[in-house]
Amino acid sequence: MMKKAAVMVAVLLVLLLAVVLFIDKVVMPSYTAHGTSVLVPDVEKMQYDDAVRALRKSDLSAGKSFNVSYIRDIDSNMVIAQRPGAGSTVKPGRTVYLVVNKREKPEFTIPDFYGKPLDEVRQTLSRFDMTLRDVQEQVVYDPLEDGKVLGQSLPPSTVVSFGSSVSLIVGKLEESPVAAKIAVPNVLGLLLNDARQDIVDAGLNTGNVLYEYSSILVPNTVINQKPAANSLSEPGRVVELTIVITPD
């Protein structure tokens, strides 16, 4: 009886050893892909879908992530970085994270550039990654207005997106002989273009245009001017206008 029990114990030990060897040599290597590895392909600058397919061919998976900031002129569907990097040795099935450009362009409000030196304005635009599309010079007779911004194509406080552009009017000093002062025309209530024409015809210049919201006044009409109507001014003096715009 004891001999039979000993034989059964021996058989069980052999079976247990066989199971352990099977798990160690067959199951575990298959589960952990022990001894196998793949090289991560270079998928940077690929379109995201193409990069995913390239990773799958290498027995890898892909995960999408977004760059922390928006990069100008970069396609939002192009891979700009990958983690792990190209050439890394990893196990099959590893996830490679693909970084693409941030989708939303940041927005900001346009500052009031009136009276600011052109070089200072250029620096401000550079910080906002804005483009200075055009600079027009306007003759001025006041030395304090020389090289200063007199007008801008986008009104102050306008919300624009990353990479927008703006045009400026900048004063250029011109010496003038002593001349009799002239009366500033009354342009209140006129449309902006008509008011500008009357000012130029009177021997003056138009400058920065300010904007005020109103739902009851006629849009694009002048509601304030500086210098005031009928005041005396030197020829070429800049007349600042305020016009009505309707709320969106």
Short mmCIF file of C-alpha atoms in Angstrom, two decimals:
data_model
loop_
_atom_site.label_atom_id
_atom_site.label_comp_id
_atom_site.label_asym_id
_atom_site.label_seq_id
_atom_site.Cartn_x
_atom_site.Cartn_y
_atom_site.Cartn_z
CA MET A 1 0.00 0.00 0.00
CA MET A 2 2.79 2.43 0.91
CA LYS A 3 4.62 1.46 -2.27
CA LYS A 4 1.55 2.32 -4.34
CA ALA A 5 1.21 5.69 -2.61
CA ALA A 6 4.87 6.46 -3.26
CA VAL A 7 4.40 5.69 -6.93
CA MET A 8 1.42 8.05 -7.12
CA VAL A 9 3.39 10.82 -5.43
CA ALA A 10 6.25 10.31 -7.87
CA VAL A 11 3.84 10.46 -10.81
CA LEU A 12 2.27 13.67 -9.47
CA LEU A 13 5.71 15.25 -9.03
CA VAL A 14 6.64 14.36 -12.59
CA LEU A 15 3.38 15.84 -13.89
CA LEU A 16 3.88 18.99 -11.81
CA LEU A 17 7.42 19.36 -13.13
CA ALA A 18 6.16 18.93 -16.66
CA VAL A 19 3.53 21.64 -16.15
CA VAL A 20 6.12 24.03 -14.70
CA LEU A 21 8.48 23.40 -17.62
CA PHE A 22 5.63 23.92 -20.12
CA ILE A 23 4.66 27.26 -18.54
CA ASP A 24 8.27 28.41 -18.34
CA LYS A 25 9.32 27.36 -21.83
CA VAL A 26 6.11 27.79 -23.84
CA VAL A 27 3.45 29.90 -22.13
CA MET A 28 5.57 32.66 -20.57
CA PRO A 29 7.78 33.32 -23.65
CA SER A 30 4.64 33.51 -25.76
CA TYR A 31 2.96 35.89 -23.30
CA THR A 32 5.92 38.21 -22.79
CA ALA A 33 7.40 37.87 -26.31
CA HIS A 34 10.62 36.99 -24.51
CA GLY A 35 13.65 37.35 -26.69
CA THR A 36 11.82 39.28 -29.46
CA SER A 37 11.93 43.01 -30.21
CA VAL A 38 11.22 45.43 -33.05
CA LEU A 39 12.72 48.71 -34.16
CA VAL A 40 10.49 51.75 -34.03
CA PRO A 41 10.23 53.21 -37.57
CA ASP A 42 10.71 56.91 -38.29
CA VAL A 43 7.23 58.32 -38.85
CA GLU A 44 7.89 62.01 -38.15
CA LYS A 45 6.64 64.39 -40.87
CA MET A 46 4.24 61.72 -42.08
CA GLN A 47 0.49 62.26 -42.21
CA TYR A 48 -1.04 60.74 -39.08
CA ASP A 49 -2.94 57.93 -40.87
CA ASP A 50 0.16 56.96 -42.86
CA ALA A 51 2.19 56.87 -39.64
CA VAL A 52 -0.37 54.59 -37.99
CA ARG A 53 -0.15 52.16 -40.92
CA ALA A 54 3.66 52.19 -40.79
CA LEU A 55 3.61 51.35 -37.08
CA ARG A 56 1.14 48.51 -37.61
CA LYS A 57 3.44 46.98 -40.21
CA SER A 58 6.11 46.89 -37.51
CA ASP A 59 3.69 45.21 -35.06
CA LEU A 60 3.27 48.41 -33.03
CA SER A 61 0.23 50.46 -32.09
CA ALA A 62 -0.28 54.23 -32.22
CA GLY A 63 -1.59 56.78 -29.75
CA LYS A 64 -2.35 60.41 -30.64
CA SER A 65 -1.31 63.39 -28.52
CA PHE A 66 -1.30 67.13 -29.20
CA ASN A 67 1.50 69.63 -28.92
CA VAL A 68 1.17 72.01 -25.96
CA SER A 69 1.19 75.09 -28.21
CA TYR A 70 0.11 75.91 -31.76
CA ILE A 71 2.91 75.96 -34.36
CA ARG A 72 2.29 78.25 -37.30
CA ASP A 73 2.26 76.83 -40.85
CA ILE A 74 2.30 73.20 -39.63
CA ASP A 75 -0.45 70.87 -40.90
CA SER A 76 -2.55 69.74 -37.95
CA ASN A 77 -2.55 66.17 -39.33
CA MET A 78 1.24 65.84 -39.65
CA VAL A 79 3.32 64.00 -37.04
CA ILE A 80 5.81 66.46 -35.52
CA ALA A 81 7.28 64.10 -32.89
CA GLN A 82 7.08 60.50 -31.73
CA ARG A 83 7.68 58.75 -28.40
CA PRO A 84 9.63 56.39 -28.32
CA GLY A 85 11.87 57.88 -30.98
CA ALA A 86 12.80 56.31 -34.31
CA GLY A 87 15.34 53.48 -33.98
CA SER A 88 14.32 52.57 -30.43
CA THR A 89 14.11 48.85 -29.64
CA VAL A 90 10.79 47.86 -28.07
CA LYS A 91 8.61 44.81 -27.63
CA PRO A 92 5.96 44.02 -30.24
CA GLY A 93 2.62 45.64 -29.51
CA ARG A 94 4.18 48.67 -27.80
CA THR A 95 2.26 51.94 -28.17
CA VAL A 96 4.13 54.74 -29.96
CA TYR A 97 2.69 58.14 -29.16
CA LEU A 98 2.42 60.47 -32.16
CA VAL A 99 2.43 64.21 -31.48
CA VAL A 100 0.48 66.43 -33.89
CA ASN A 101 -0.01 70.18 -33.94
CA LYS A 102 -2.48 71.79 -31.57
CA ARG A 103 -5.76 72.12 -33.48
CA GLU A 104 -7.03 75.44 -32.18
CA LYS A 105 -5.28 78.65 -33.20
CA PRO A 106 -4.92 80.94 -30.18
CA GLU A 107 -6.85 84.19 -30.21
CA PHE A 108 -5.97 87.60 -28.81
CA THR A 109 -7.12 91.21 -29.04
CA ILE A 110 -5.46 93.84 -31.20
CA PRO A 111 -3.81 96.61 -29.14
CA ASP A 112 -4.30 100.30 -29.89
CA PHE A 113 -1.18 101.27 -31.86
CA TYR A 114 -2.10 104.93 -32.30
CA GLY A 115 0.83 107.21 -31.44
CA LYS A 116 3.27 104.30 -31.03
CA PRO A 117 6.64 104.27 -32.88
CA LEU A 118 6.70 101.87 -35.81
CA ASP A 119 9.63 99.84 -34.40
CA GLU A 120 7.75 99.29 -31.14
CA VAL A 121 4.67 98.14 -33.05
CA ARG A 122 6.77 95.70 -35.09
CA GLN A 123 8.04 94.12 -31.88
CA THR A 124 4.51 93.80 -30.53
CA LEU A 125 3.31 92.16 -33.75
CA SER A 126 6.22 89.75 -33.61
CA ARG A 127 5.21 88.63 -30.12
CA PHE A 128 1.70 87.90 -31.42
CA ASP A 129 3.17 86.27 -34.56
CA MET A 130 1.23 88.77 -36.66
CA THR A 131 2.27 89.95 -40.11
CA LEU A 132 2.65 93.62 -41.00
CA ARG A 133 0.97 93.52 -44.40
CA ASP A 134 1.45 97.13 -45.49
CA VAL A 135 2.81 100.43 -44.17
CA GLN A 136 1.52 103.64 -45.75
CA GLU A 137 3.22 106.94 -45.05
CA GLN A 138 1.20 110.07 -44.41
CA VAL A 139 2.75 113.51 -44.45
CA VAL A 140 2.63 115.24 -41.05
CA TYR A 141 3.87 118.64 -39.93
CA ASP A 142 4.00 117.92 -36.22
CA PRO A 143 7.42 116.50 -35.20
CA LEU A 144 5.72 114.49 -32.47
CA GLU A 145 3.82 112.51 -35.13
CA ASP A 146 6.90 111.66 -37.19
CA GLY A 147 7.36 107.87 -37.38
CA LYS A 148 4.28 107.28 -35.23
CA VAL A 149 1.27 105.17 -36.12
CA LEU A 150 -1.70 107.27 -37.19
CA GLY A 151 -4.08 104.51 -38.25
CA GLN A 152 -4.49 100.74 -38.33
CA SER A 153 -6.59 98.47 -40.53
CA LEU A 154 -7.95 96.46 -37.59
CA PRO A 155 -9.64 98.46 -34.82
CA PRO A 156 -8.26 98.13 -31.29
CA SER A 157 -9.77 95.29 -29.23
CA THR A 158 -10.62 93.29 -32.37
CA VAL A 159 -10.23 89.57 -31.64
CA VAL A 160 -7.99 87.89 -34.21
CA SER A 161 -6.40 84.48 -34.55
CA PHE A 162 -2.77 83.47 -34.58
CA GLY A 163 -0.91 84.58 -37.74
CA SER A 164 -3.30 87.38 -38.76
CA SER A 165 -2.06 90.50 -40.57
CA VAL A 166 -2.59 94.24 -40.18
CA SER A 167 -1.80 97.39 -42.18
CA LEU A 168 -0.64 100.68 -40.66
CA ILE A 169 -0.55 104.37 -41.53
CA VAL A 170 2.62 106.04 -40.23
CA GLY A 171 3.42 109.74 -40.09
CA LYS A 172 6.29 111.19 -42.12
CA LEU A 173 7.45 114.66 -41.15
CA GLU A 174 7.62 117.28 -43.85
CA GLU A 175 8.77 120.82 -43.29
CA SER A 176 6.25 123.38 -44.43
CA PRO A 177 6.38 127.14 -44.82
CA VAL A 178 4.39 129.26 -42.42
CA ALA A 179 0.85 129.28 -43.70
CA ALA A 180 -2.39 130.74 -42.59
CA LYS A 181 -4.55 128.49 -40.48
CA ILE A 182 -7.61 126.94 -42.06
CA ALA A 183 -10.99 126.00 -40.66
CA VAL A 184 -11.62 122.36 -39.90
CA PRO A 185 -14.71 121.26 -41.86
CA ASN A 186 -17.74 119.93 -40.02
CA VAL A 187 -18.00 116.26 -40.97
CA LEU A 188 -20.32 115.10 -38.17
CA GLY A 189 -23.05 112.82 -39.50
CA LEU A 190 -21.22 112.11 -42.77
CA LEU A 191 -20.26 108.64 -43.95
CA LEU A 192 -16.59 107.89 -43.31
CA ASN A 193 -15.45 108.10 -46.93
CA ASP A 194 -17.32 111.39 -47.49
CA ALA A 195 -15.87 112.84 -44.29
CA ARG A 196 -12.35 111.88 -45.32
CA GLN A 197 -12.84 113.51 -48.71
CA ASP A 198 -14.07 116.77 -47.15
CA ILE A 199 -11.09 116.82 -44.79
CA VAL A 200 -8.58 116.24 -47.59
CA ASP A 201 -10.27 118.85 -49.79
CA ALA A 202 -9.87 121.36 -46.95
CA GLY A 203 -6.11 120.80 -46.88
CA LEU A 204 -6.05 118.53 -43.84
CA ASN A 205 -5.33 114.84 -43.36
CA THR A 206 -7.34 111.96 -41.92
CA GLY A 207 -5.77 109.94 -39.15
CA ASN A 208 -6.73 107.25 -36.72
CA VAL A 209 -10.36 106.12 -36.88
CA LEU A 210 -12.02 105.22 -33.58
CA TYR A 211 -15.11 103.08 -33.28
CA GLU A 212 -18.13 103.16 -31.00
CA TYR A 213 -20.94 100.63 -30.88
CA SER A 214 -24.53 101.82 -31.29
CA SER A 215 -27.73 100.10 -32.30
CA ILE A 216 -29.63 103.36 -32.90
CA LEU A 217 -27.18 105.54 -34.85
CA VAL A 218 -26.46 105.16 -38.57
CA PRO A 219 -23.53 102.77 -39.07
CA ASN A 220 -20.26 104.11 -40.54
CA THR A 221 -21.18 107.75 -39.85
CA VAL A 222 -18.99 110.22 -37.98
CA ILE A 223 -20.14 111.04 -34.44
CA ASN A 224 -17.02 112.85 -33.21
CA GLN A 225 -14.01 114.65 -34.70
CA LYS A 226 -10.79 116.06 -33.32
CA PRO A 227 -9.95 118.95 -33.81
CA ALA A 228 -13.53 120.17 -33.48
CA ALA A 229 -15.56 121.43 -36.42
CA ASN A 230 -14.83 125.03 -37.48
CA SER A 231 -11.72 125.29 -35.27
CA LEU A 232 -8.59 126.76 -36.89
CA SER A 233 -5.72 124.45 -37.66
CA GLU A 234 -2.48 124.34 -39.60
CA PRO A 235 -2.67 122.88 -43.13
CA GLY A 236 -2.01 119.17 -43.13
CA ARG A 237 -3.15 118.68 -39.55
CA VAL A 238 -4.53 115.21 -38.86
CA VAL A 239 -8.23 115.06 -38.03
CA GLU A 240 -9.17 112.10 -35.86
CA LEU A 241 -12.64 110.64 -36.47
CA THR A 242 -14.97 108.43 -34.46
CA ILE A 243 -17.56 106.44 -36.36
CA VAL A 244 -20.49 104.20 -35.46
CA ILE A 245 -20.41 100.44 -35.83
CA THR A 246 -23.28 98.12 -34.99
CA PRO A 247 -22.89 95.35 -32.41
CA ASP A 248 -22.60 91.87 -33.88
#
